[in-house]
Amino acid sequence: MPQVPYDSRRRNKASRLSRASSLAQGKLVPHEKTADLLRAVLEPGDILCLEGDNQKQADFLAAELAGLDPSELRDIHLVMSCITLPSHIELFKKGMIKKVDFAYAGPQGAAVAELLAAGKFPIGAIHTYNELYARYYIDLTPRVALIAAAKADRAGNLFLAANTEETPAIVEPTAFYDGIVIAQVNEIVDTLPRIDVPTDQVDFVIEAPYPMHLTALFTRDPAAITDTQILMAMIAIKGIYQEYEVESLNHGIGFDTAAIELLLPTYGEELGLKGKICKYWMVNPLPTMIPAIESGWVDTVFSVGGEVGMERYTAARSDIYFTGRDGSFHSNRPMGQLAGHYALDMFIGASLQIDIHGNSSTVSKGRITGFGGAPNMGCQPNGRRHPSKAWLKAGREANPGPGALPGRKLVVQMVETFQAGRVPTFVETLDAQDPSVKSAMQGVAPIMIYGDDVTHIVTEEGIANLGACRTQEERTAAIRGVAGYTPVGLKRSSADTAALRARGIIKLPEDLGVAPARANRGLLAAQEIKDLVRWSGGLYDPPSQFVDW
Amino acid sequence: MTTADLLAHFFGASATGITISNKIATGYAKVGDQDVCVIGTVDGTYIDNAAALQMSEQVLDCVRSKPGVPIVMLVDSEGQEPNRTAEMLGLPVYFGHLLTCLQVAREAGHKLITVATGKAIGGAFICYGMFADSIYALDSATVGLMPVEAMSAVTKIPVAILEELSKTLPALEFGAAPFALLGGVKAVWPTDETLADKLSAAIAAATPEDTRAALGKERGGRPQAYDVQQRVLAESAR
Amino acid sequence: MSLTPYHELKARERIAVIADAGSFREILPPPERVMSTYLPKLGIPVSFDDGLAIGHATIGGKPVYLAAQVGQFVGGSVGEVHSAKLVGLLKSAARDKIPCVFLIESGGVRLHEGSSGEIGIAEAIRAVFSCRAAGATTLAVIGSDIGAYGGMGILSSCCDFRLMTEHGRLGISGPIVIEKWMGKQAFDSANRALVWKTSGGKTRYVLGDADLLVNDSADSVRAGIISFLSKSAKPDLAMVEARQASLEARLEKFGQISDPDEIWKTCGITDIAAASLAEAEDFAKSFHPQNS
Amino acid sequence: MEAFQQSFPSHALAWPPSRKWALAGVVGSGNLEVLIEPNPAAPDTVSYSVETPIPGYRDSWLAALSDFSAHYAVGGTTITLHDQGAPPVVVKLRLRQALDLLTSAQS
């Protein structure tokens, strides 16, 4: 009779823990013994999760892992959201990894492309964030997870501070399926401000010799916002925010949306929109939102992560931000992404390239960057049932048939027609469609947002309402109509453009009553970082790379 | 050539009156029968705040105690000290002070003569040597803004292109001879036994008019500067 | 009248708000096309004014010669034409005995024009002193993020007076050069807070290198300029002797300090964070600069 | 560096302009300077001269300049553009600013 497995993972975990028992006092392991701990608990063939996203990194554990000899660690199936650090790349160079499933590789995009060409980057698949976290519960549950926390107490409870991010999404499936959770912490203390991860779900804690790496990814210096971005922001506010009465929304990290945030207390106020739009946000604590918050525009903000320097401000504005019992900020990436998917009227973001079908991509040749979280929000939530004004209006425009959803999320792409150096944003064919790029993706072009999901494209030329287009040809004509002097735009027919304009599918600044002459930096509620500090009443502590006083 | 040899070439036995401390030369000596005050840098040293003060103190001493004695400036410096503390303490202001002291000397009737003896590069040359009435360079001196390699590193223009262009643009070349073509030095001197005589003659001939732009035009190395200066002067007089 | 932040303005916009309305008469204006002959050979765009607008104007009714550098054009750098325009203007000021005001925004010598810009700055420095000898006030206005660096930092330090805003920086070697030289540990050029504390207007004012610190608004800068137009600081032995003593004392007192906050504290500033955030003119009122 | 000249028909500028020339913009990254000068000899034509360090976008430039010439009365002028990678939106903005300055009352 074949042996039916009942608890082999549990027994396996026990034997791993016993191999490591001499290294730990309780759950605490001195950082000098990290490599020994990794040798003791890891086995060839393991699914290993290394925490690291685009902000927060288990960088000490990653470095220790990369320092192991390939003879001690091999055939690892690595699962992680962001391949960000040089130490991550080192694992592949050393040939320790037999397979990798990930979501994003932005900063290491060029290195990943090189490894791939050399046959040293065995991709399982490239995911969106929530898709990857979901697989942690299905077929990619980690045997060992290496995570990062701000503080631990001596019992092994963890405090994650502002950057909760995806830690719970890694810890829960690992801990509840007999995996091992190892946490690096900045410091071990007697009493935690609050417990974010209970010690029951943690096996080992290491006080790292240096604090974990945190990037101020969401800080945009108002000084770098251009007049063109302000013009686009005015177009977006009048043509979309006001038009659809967008109450709940997500913003990207670009300067375009930063300009919108800084126009709310000036231009938005002038249009009488306070209290009508932009009340509920799923967005990280963006410093450029401070003036809008201080002017009473914002009801709530939930975040997927924290932002360096916003700790005191968010703690002092607990009516706006989600904070813990200790008073400090709390975030959660999977839940934020879920909220962004189901509970928002609008997603608005930027892109590097948009093709004539409205597909967009941030891929350029020679770089493998992946997806991150934008596609989780920049798509239509077909499981949504609750209505809102914006959702219903966009749904009516789409003229759904009897078998379709009555509403649509606004999925808006906001781009200048040219990127820096006169590189056109609008192209006939995306770089993502290049065979060399597709071959890395099992033949599927890495498209960030699909044209079928997009409702609007905003450029400095105007707005194209793709959601109201009836045919693919119309959609392409609408895109050409706002693509300016790019090769894609030069191919437009003036008759098509005029017809679409008459139907309100293309709206130019003059159609919206937006005067380009007013688009200048004087309209921003804050023109430099110091203004944000002043707006915050001194509660915002900008990182030193943003300080010029 | 050692510093001692070099000083002996210019000042003979009187070179003993010159003290070198922290690679800054200061003191009094004779060129022929002429008493001179000497300030300068040696061994390619970097000039920092203290070095500037050492030289300015010598200039002030000369103005106070040796009326009318010519001041000879020797330049062998790689540049200003690229140092955060030096900047924090106001390095440009120290340099400005040194130049102001030299101006006070000039107005008190001291002639100012510079000889670039070694490296005379960028800010280190601007902060005193290039302020003289008359500027000379030894043929072995490396004079100029910066070598093409350094220029390339900052401007991102390939070295090969800069080198090719420098064949027709002496401004991009590094050395005493091309610098002379720009009018930046009056004459390039061979390092030989005639140095003392040349220096002596240079002191006698020095006048405070700045003739560098005219010289740069005449020699063809700086074709625009003189004419542009003159056009501005003419237009402003209207 | 304008409350526009001064540092946000471009050279010609600065002239427009600093000079009395309609008073600016440009010398060698753009249609004259007096441009660099070096840049085209390097495939770099040229500018009609070579990055420097010069001319005659009145400010608060007083005649001045006025120059404004275009920081966006090759970093406001000084090449052959640029320096020759500066020299011509300074010589005009010395001849006519009227003040010369520089709105500075420059990283120094234009490397693309090699030693010609270096000699040009040296000529301009001589011409600054011709002005001072003639009693024609020279005033360096440093209120842009690029600041006054390299040869322009030295030239600024040779003028009778320096007026700064907290955005302005005065130095010789820029932070990137120093980082390359000393290492990132010693000076991280991305640490803008440290960069500004090292060379920015407030620290320069604390040490007495800036004679006046004003708010970053066109009106404040204009008012500050006017306050200098009837003054001059003609160099003489007594003045430079006093300066020698004060610069020696500064080196003695602060030579071993590496943290600029320590300098502020030594100068009597107790709440560094508040002083950092304070408006320039409030900051300036709060203590007596260490001066010469 | 790519350089090209092109003339377009345009309605005549309101005559006389209030200035002899007007300049807008600066030569800096993503920006350009535009100098506009009256040319009474050809009142129904505007002549452009463009220098740009980014080659290959002549069609795009000419389309933008053609549109500007059609939308605004700039006949009887020559316009010189020194570009440093400005996108068309900035090109059109500077053209408008230069024209406004040329025709606005002297301050």
PDB file of C-alpha atoms in Angstrom, chain B residues 6-223:
ATOM      1  CA  LEU B   6      64.746  76.586  -9.614  1.00  0.00           C
ATOM      2  CA  LEU B   7      64.946  79.312  -6.967  1.00  0.00           C
ATOM      3  CA  ALA B   8      68.673  79.537  -7.521  1.00  0.00           C
ATOM      4  CA  HIS B   9      68.084  80.075 -11.235  1.00  0.00           C
ATOM      5  CA  PHE B  10      65.952  83.097 -10.524  1.00  0.00           C
ATOM      6  CA  PHE B  11      67.409  84.497  -7.351  1.00  0.00           C
ATOM      7  CA  GLY B  12      70.957  83.123  -7.056  1.00  0.00           C
ATOM      8  CA  ALA B  13      72.335  83.181  -3.527  1.00  0.00           C
ATOM      9  CA  SER B  14      69.506  85.421  -2.340  1.00  0.00           C
ATOM     10  CA  ALA B  15      67.135  82.489  -2.636  1.00  0.00           C
ATOM     11  CA  THR B  16      68.000  81.732   0.987  1.00  0.00           C
ATOM     12  CA  GLY B  17      65.613  84.548   1.890  1.00  0.00           C
ATOM     13  CA  ILE B  18      62.731  82.452   0.719  1.00  0.00           C
ATOM     14  CA  THR B  19      61.079  80.076   3.185  1.00  0.00           C
ATOM     15  CA  ILE B  20      59.138  77.068   2.066  1.00  0.00           C
ATOM     16  CA  SER B  21      56.569  75.891   4.501  1.00  0.00           C
ATOM     17  CA  ASN B  22      53.672  73.562   3.646  1.00  0.00           C
ATOM     18  CA  LYS B  23      54.865  73.834   0.044  1.00  0.00           C
ATOM     19  CA  ILE B  24      54.180  77.556   0.061  1.00  0.00           C
ATOM     20  CA  ALA B  25      57.111  79.805  -0.733  1.00  0.00           C
ATOM     21  CA  THR B  26      57.305  83.232   0.876  1.00  0.00           C
ATOM     22  CA  GLY B  27      60.083  85.703   1.512  1.00  0.00           C
ATOM     23  CA  TYR B  28      62.354  88.293   0.002  1.00  0.00           C
ATOM     24  CA  ALA B  29      65.178  87.868  -2.488  1.00  0.00           C
ATOM     25  CA  LYS B  30      67.021  89.670  -5.239  1.00  0.00           C
ATOM     26  CA  VAL B  31      66.740  89.436  -8.987  1.00  0.00           C
ATOM     27  CA  GLY B  32      70.041  90.914 -10.084  1.00  0.00           C
ATOM     28  CA  ASP B  33      70.236  94.016  -7.918  1.00  0.00           C
ATOM     29  CA  GLN B  34      66.504  94.354  -7.620  1.00  0.00           C
ATOM     30  CA  ASP B  35      64.871  93.510  -4.286  1.00  0.00           C
ATOM     31  CA  VAL B  36      61.770  91.416  -4.775  1.00  0.00           C
ATOM     32  CA  CYS B  37      59.103  89.852  -2.633  1.00  0.00           C
ATOM     33  CA  VAL B  38      58.311  86.241  -3.476  1.00  0.00           C
ATOM     34  CA  ILE B  39      55.132  84.261  -2.991  1.00  0.00           C
ATOM     35  CA  GLY B  40      54.344  80.966  -4.590  1.00  0.00           C
ATOM     36  CA  THR B  41      53.477  77.305  -4.617  1.00  0.00           C
ATOM     37  CA  VAL B  42      55.896  74.426  -5.169  1.00  0.00           C
ATOM     38  CA  ASP B  43      55.754  70.725  -5.969  1.00  0.00           C
ATOM     39  CA  GLY B  44      52.289  70.991  -7.506  1.00  0.00           C
ATOM     40  CA  THR B  45      50.698  71.472  -4.102  1.00  0.00           C
ATOM     41  CA  TYR B  46      46.952  72.072  -3.743  1.00  0.00           C
ATOM     42  CA  ILE B  47      46.015  75.488  -2.436  1.00  0.00           C
ATOM     43  CA  ASP B  48      43.721  75.599   0.559  1.00  0.00           C
ATOM     44  CA  ASN B  49      42.511  78.315   2.914  1.00  0.00           C
ATOM     45  CA  ALA B  50      45.698  78.307   4.990  1.00  0.00           C
ATOM     46  CA  ALA B  51      47.931  78.439   1.917  1.00  0.00           C
ATOM     47  CA  ALA B  52      46.050  81.461   0.621  1.00  0.00           C
ATOM     48  CA  LEU B  53      46.496  83.198   3.990  1.00  0.00           C
ATOM     49  CA  GLN B  54      50.191  82.388   4.053  1.00  0.00           C
ATOM     50  CA  MET B  55      50.657  84.147   0.733  1.00  0.00           C
ATOM     51  CA  SER B  56      48.389  87.087   1.542  1.00  0.00           C
ATOM     52  CA  GLU B  57      50.268  87.685   4.802  1.00  0.00           C
ATOM     53  CA  GLN B  58      53.495  87.910   2.836  1.00  0.00           C
ATOM     54  CA  VAL B  59      51.947  90.400   0.421  1.00  0.00           C
ATOM     55  CA  LEU B  60      50.736  92.527   3.330  1.00  0.00           C
ATOM     56  CA  ASP B  61      54.161  92.420   4.953  1.00  0.00           C
ATOM     57  CA  CYS B  62      55.683  93.639   1.702  1.00  0.00           C
ATOM     58  CA  VAL B  63      53.192  96.499   1.387  1.00  0.00           C
ATOM     59  CA  ARG B  64      53.836  97.491   5.000  1.00  0.00           C
ATOM     60  CA  SER B  65      57.585  97.155   5.083  1.00  0.00           C
ATOM     61  CA  LYS B  66      58.993  97.276   1.543  1.00  0.00           C
ATOM     62  CA  PRO B  67      57.296 100.055  -0.366  1.00  0.00           C
ATOM     63  CA  GLY B  68      57.375  99.607  -4.105  1.00  0.00           C
ATOM     64  CA  VAL B  69      59.242  96.312  -4.084  1.00  0.00           C
ATOM     65  CA  PRO B  70      58.044  94.121  -6.973  1.00  0.00           C
ATOM     66  CA  ILE B  71      56.208  90.958  -6.077  1.00  0.00           C
ATOM     67  CA  VAL B  72      57.183  87.806  -7.953  1.00  0.00           C
ATOM     68  CA  MET B  73      54.625  85.004  -7.955  1.00  0.00           C
ATOM     69  CA  LEU B  74      55.757  81.488  -8.709  1.00  0.00           C
ATOM     70  CA  VAL B  75      53.086  78.978  -9.616  1.00  0.00           C
ATOM     71  CA  ASP B  76      53.367  75.227  -9.310  1.00  0.00           C
ATOM     72  CA  SER B  77      49.964  74.045  -8.144  1.00  0.00           C
ATOM     73  CA  GLU B  78      47.622  71.332  -9.283  1.00  0.00           C
ATOM     74  CA  GLY B  79      44.538  73.310  -8.266  1.00  0.00           C
ATOM     75  CA  GLN B  80      42.464  74.354  -5.323  1.00  0.00           C
ATOM     76  CA  GLU B  81      41.927  71.818  -2.593  1.00  0.00           C
ATOM     77  CA  PRO B  82      38.697  69.916  -3.407  1.00  0.00           C
ATOM     78  CA  ASN B  83      37.685  69.537   0.187  1.00  0.00           C
ATOM     79  CA  ARG B  84      34.343  69.973   1.889  1.00  0.00           C
ATOM     80  CA  THR B  85      35.698  71.648   4.998  1.00  0.00           C
ATOM     81  CA  ALA B  86      37.709  74.079   2.884  1.00  0.00           C
ATOM     82  CA  GLU B  87      34.537  74.970   0.999  1.00  0.00           C
ATOM     83  CA  MET B  88      32.491  75.205   4.187  1.00  0.00           C
ATOM     84  CA  LEU B  89      34.991  77.687   5.598  1.00  0.00           C
ATOM     85  CA  GLY B  90      34.693  79.804   2.466  1.00  0.00           C
ATOM     86  CA  LEU B  91      37.579  78.917   0.169  1.00  0.00           C
ATOM     87  CA  PRO B  92      36.524  81.396  -2.541  1.00  0.00           C
ATOM     88  CA  VAL B  93      36.544  84.169   0.032  1.00  0.00           C
ATOM     89  CA  TYR B  94      40.110  83.270   1.050  1.00  0.00           C
ATOM     90  CA  PHE B  95      41.109  83.422  -2.601  1.00  0.00           C
ATOM     91  CA  GLY B  96      39.241  86.691  -3.040  1.00  0.00           C
ATOM     92  CA  HIS B  97      41.138  88.067  -0.061  1.00  0.00           C
ATOM     93  CA  LEU B  98      44.498  87.050  -1.559  1.00  0.00           C
ATOM     94  CA  LEU B  99      43.579  88.813  -4.782  1.00  0.00           C
ATOM     95  CA  THR B 100      42.402  91.893  -2.888  1.00  0.00           C
ATOM     96  CA  CYS B 101      45.746  92.024  -1.049  1.00  0.00           C
ATOM     97  CA  LEU B 102      47.532  91.888  -4.404  1.00  0.00           C
ATOM     98  CA  GLN B 103      45.317  94.720  -5.647  1.00  0.00           C
ATOM     99  CA  VAL B 104      46.207  96.803  -2.602  1.00  0.00           C
ATOM    100  CA  ALA B 105      49.854  96.132  -3.402  1.00  0.00           C
ATOM    101  CA  ARG B 106      49.345  97.117  -7.035  1.00  0.00           C
ATOM    102  CA  GLU B 107      47.663 100.361  -6.037  1.00  0.00           C
ATOM    103  CA  ALA B 108      50.547 101.044  -3.641  1.00  0.00           C
ATOM    104  CA  GLY B 109      52.928 100.859  -6.585  1.00  0.00           C
ATOM    105  CA  HIS B 110      54.198  97.277  -6.390  1.00  0.00           C
ATOM    106  CA  LYS B 111      54.734  95.593  -9.722  1.00  0.00           C
ATOM    107  CA  LEU B 112      53.316  92.074  -9.950  1.00  0.00           C
ATOM    108  CA  ILE B 113      55.108  89.442 -12.064  1.00  0.00           C
ATOM    109  CA  THR B 114      54.124  85.800 -12.397  1.00  0.00           C
ATOM    110  CA  VAL B 115      56.182  82.869 -13.602  1.00  0.00           C
ATOM    111  CA  ALA B 116      54.383  79.554 -14.020  1.00  0.00           C
ATOM    112  CA  THR B 117      57.154  77.179 -13.049  1.00  0.00           C
ATOM    113  CA  GLY B 118      55.319  73.865 -12.901  1.00  0.00           C
ATOM    114  CA  LYS B 119      51.649  73.138 -12.860  1.00  0.00           C
ATOM    115  CA  ALA B 120      49.426  76.160 -13.256  1.00  0.00           C
ATOM    116  CA  ILE B 121      45.972  74.760 -13.385  1.00  0.00           C
ATOM    117  CA  GLY B 122      42.458  76.136 -13.067  1.00  0.00           C
ATOM    118  CA  GLY B 123      41.545  77.921  -9.850  1.00  0.00           C
ATOM    119  CA  ALA B 124      45.073  77.691  -8.497  1.00  0.00           C
ATOM    120  CA  PHE B 125      46.287  79.915 -11.297  1.00  0.00           C
ATOM    121  CA  ILE B 126      43.300  82.263 -11.145  1.00  0.00           C
ATOM    122  CA  CYS B 127      43.612  82.857  -7.400  1.00  0.00           C
ATOM    123  CA  TYR B 128      46.902  84.741  -7.610  1.00  0.00           C
ATOM    124  CA  GLY B 129      49.224  84.072 -10.588  1.00  0.00           C
ATOM    125  CA  MET B 130      46.880  85.241 -13.310  1.00  0.00           C
ATOM    126  CA  PHE B 131      46.361  88.519 -11.458  1.00  0.00           C
ATOM    127  CA  ALA B 132      49.859  89.785 -12.280  1.00  0.00           C
ATOM    128  CA  ASP B 133      50.770  92.720 -14.499  1.00  0.00           C
ATOM    129  CA  SER B 134      52.843  90.364 -16.641  1.00  0.00           C
ATOM    130  CA  ILE B 135      52.675  86.593 -16.733  1.00  0.00           C
ATOM    131  CA  TYR B 136      55.323  84.232 -18.022  1.00  0.00           C
ATOM    132  CA  ALA B 137      55.744  80.477 -18.094  1.00  0.00           C
ATOM    133  CA  LEU B 138      58.644  78.088 -18.253  1.00  0.00           C
ATOM    134  CA  ASP B 139      58.559  75.884 -21.337  1.00  0.00           C
ATOM    135  CA  SER B 140      58.288  72.868 -19.060  1.00  0.00           C
ATOM    136  CA  ALA B 141      55.240  74.233 -17.248  1.00  0.00           C
ATOM    137  CA  THR B 142      51.837  72.630 -17.703  1.00  0.00           C
ATOM    138  CA  VAL B 143      49.466  75.536 -17.989  1.00  0.00           C
ATOM    139  CA  GLY B 144      45.780  75.523 -18.687  1.00  0.00           C
ATOM    140  CA  LEU B 145      42.298  74.837 -17.463  1.00  0.00           C
ATOM    141  CA  MET B 146      42.677  71.064 -17.305  1.00  0.00           C
ATOM    142  CA  PRO B 147      44.077  68.158 -19.310  1.00  0.00           C
ATOM    143  CA  VAL B 148      41.823  66.825 -22.077  1.00  0.00           C
ATOM    144  CA  GLU B 149      41.224  63.594 -20.170  1.00  0.00           C
ATOM    145  CA  ALA B 150      39.698  65.535 -17.285  1.00  0.00           C
ATOM    146  CA  MET B 151      37.785  67.739 -19.700  1.00  0.00           C
ATOM    147  CA  SER B 152      36.408  64.641 -21.391  1.00  0.00           C
ATOM    148  CA  ALA B 153      35.353  63.096 -18.090  1.00  0.00           C
ATOM    149  CA  VAL B 154      33.227  66.104 -17.220  1.00  0.00           C
ATOM    150  CA  THR B 155      31.871  67.103 -20.637  1.00  0.00           C
ATOM    151  CA  LYS B 156      31.375  63.473 -21.816  1.00  0.00           C
ATOM    152  CA  ILE B 157      32.996  64.430 -25.105  1.00  0.00           C
ATOM    153  CA  PRO B 158      35.394  61.659 -26.176  1.00  0.00           C
ATOM    154  CA  VAL B 159      39.104  62.342 -25.671  1.00  0.00           C
ATOM    155  CA  ALA B 160      39.818  61.609 -29.351  1.00  0.00           C
ATOM    156  CA  ILE B 161      37.459  64.391 -30.467  1.00  0.00           C
ATOM    157  CA  LEU B 162      38.926  66.883 -27.992  1.00  0.00           C
ATOM    158  CA  GLU B 163      42.455  65.983 -29.066  1.00  0.00           C
ATOM    159  CA  GLU B 164      41.593  66.361 -32.719  1.00  0.00           C
ATOM    160  CA  LEU B 165      39.961  69.738 -32.092  1.00  0.00           C
ATOM    161  CA  SER B 166      42.829  70.947 -29.944  1.00  0.00           C
ATOM    162  CA  LYS B 167      45.030  70.854 -33.048  1.00  0.00           C
ATOM    163  CA  THR B 168      43.167  73.879 -34.341  1.00  0.00           C
ATOM    164  CA  LEU B 169      41.878  75.253 -31.018  1.00  0.00           C
ATOM    165  CA  PRO B 170      44.777  76.049 -28.701  1.00  0.00           C
ATOM    166  CA  ALA B 171      42.248  76.792 -25.928  1.00  0.00           C
ATOM    167  CA  LEU B 172      41.618  73.070 -25.639  1.00  0.00           C
ATOM    168  CA  GLU B 173      45.305  72.201 -25.584  1.00  0.00           C
ATOM    169  CA  PHE B 174      47.178  71.943 -22.330  1.00  0.00           C
ATOM    170  CA  GLY B 175      50.585  73.604 -22.009  1.00  0.00           C
ATOM    171  CA  ALA B 176      52.559  76.824 -21.911  1.00  0.00           C
ATOM    172  CA  ALA B 177      52.798  77.370 -25.677  1.00  0.00           C
ATOM    173  CA  PRO B 178      49.080  77.130 -26.470  1.00  0.00           C
ATOM    174  CA  PHE B 179      48.329  79.252 -23.387  1.00  0.00           C
ATOM    175  CA  ALA B 180      50.629  81.904 -24.822  1.00  0.00           C
ATOM    176  CA  LEU B 181      48.685  81.809 -28.105  1.00  0.00           C
ATOM    177  CA  LEU B 182      45.597  82.775 -26.099  1.00  0.00           C
ATOM    178  CA  GLY B 183      47.467  85.723 -24.625  1.00  0.00           C
ATOM    179  CA  GLY B 184      47.425  84.107 -21.192  1.00  0.00           C
ATOM    180  CA  VAL B 185      51.191  84.359 -20.864  1.00  0.00           C
ATOM    181  CA  LYS B 186      53.368  86.976 -22.444  1.00  0.00           C
ATOM    182  CA  ALA B 187      56.283  84.701 -23.235  1.00  0.00           C
ATOM    183  CA  VAL B 188      57.465  81.170 -22.675  1.00  0.00           C
ATOM    184  CA  TRP B 189      60.945  80.925 -21.222  1.00  0.00           C
ATOM    185  CA  PRO B 190      63.400  78.065 -21.653  1.00  0.00           C
ATOM    186  CA  THR B 191      64.691  76.808 -18.318  1.00  0.00           C
ATOM    187  CA  ASP B 192      68.306  77.946 -18.575  1.00  0.00           C
ATOM    188  CA  GLU B 193      70.911  80.341 -17.208  1.00  0.00           C
ATOM    189  CA  THR B 194      69.147  83.375 -18.661  1.00  0.00           C
ATOM    190  CA  LEU B 195      66.113  83.124 -16.371  1.00  0.00           C
ATOM    191  CA  ALA B 196      67.319  85.740 -13.886  1.00  0.00           C
ATOM    192  CA  ASP B 197      68.018  88.208 -16.692  1.00  0.00           C
ATOM    193  CA  LYS B 198      64.663  87.526 -18.263  1.00  0.00           C
ATOM    194  CA  LEU B 199      62.875  88.028 -14.973  1.00  0.00           C
ATOM    195  CA  SER B 200      64.790  91.201 -14.338  1.00  0.00           C
ATOM    196  CA  ALA B 201      63.847  92.564 -17.753  1.00  0.00           C
ATOM    197  CA  ALA B 202      60.242  91.495 -17.243  1.00  0.00           C
ATOM    198  CA  ILE B 203      60.057  93.403 -13.966  1.00  0.00           C
ATOM    199  CA  ALA B 204      61.447  96.495 -15.600  1.00  0.00           C
ATOM    200  CA  ALA B 205      58.960  96.283 -18.479  1.00  0.00           C
ATOM    201  CA  ALA B 206      55.850  95.507 -16.444  1.00  0.00           C
ATOM    202  CA  THR B 207      52.904  97.887 -16.551  1.00  0.00           C
ATOM    203  CA  PRO B 208      49.487  97.299 -14.992  1.00  0.00           C
ATOM    204  CA  GLU B 209      47.468  97.360 -18.229  1.00  0.00           C
ATOM    205  CA  ASP B 210      45.795  94.046 -18.982  1.00  0.00           C
ATOM    206  CA  THR B 211      46.788  93.308 -22.574  1.00  0.00           C
ATOM    207  CA  ARG B 212      45.846  89.643 -22.675  1.00  0.00           C
ATOM    208  CA  ALA B 213      42.817  89.986 -24.933  1.00  0.00           C
ATOM    209  CA  ALA B 214      44.733  92.028 -27.486  1.00  0.00           C
ATOM    210  CA  LEU B 215      47.580  89.533 -27.342  1.00  0.00           C
ATOM    211  CA  GLY B 216      45.171  86.616 -27.791  1.00  0.00           C
ATOM    212  CA  LYS B 217      43.757  88.249 -30.906  1.00  0.00           C
ATOM    213  CA  GLU B 218      47.178  89.126 -32.308  1.00  0.00           C
ATOM    214  CA  ARG B 219      48.435  85.590 -31.773  1.00  0.00           C
ATOM    215  CA  GLY B 220      45.215  84.067 -33.079  1.00  0.00           C
ATOM    216  CA  GLY B 221      44.468  81.821 -30.116  1.00  0.00           C
ATOM    217  CA  ARG B 222      41.523  83.793 -28.782  1.00  0.00           C
ATOM    218  CA  PRO B 223      39.998  85.412 -31.826  1.00  0.00           C
TER     219      PRO B 223
END
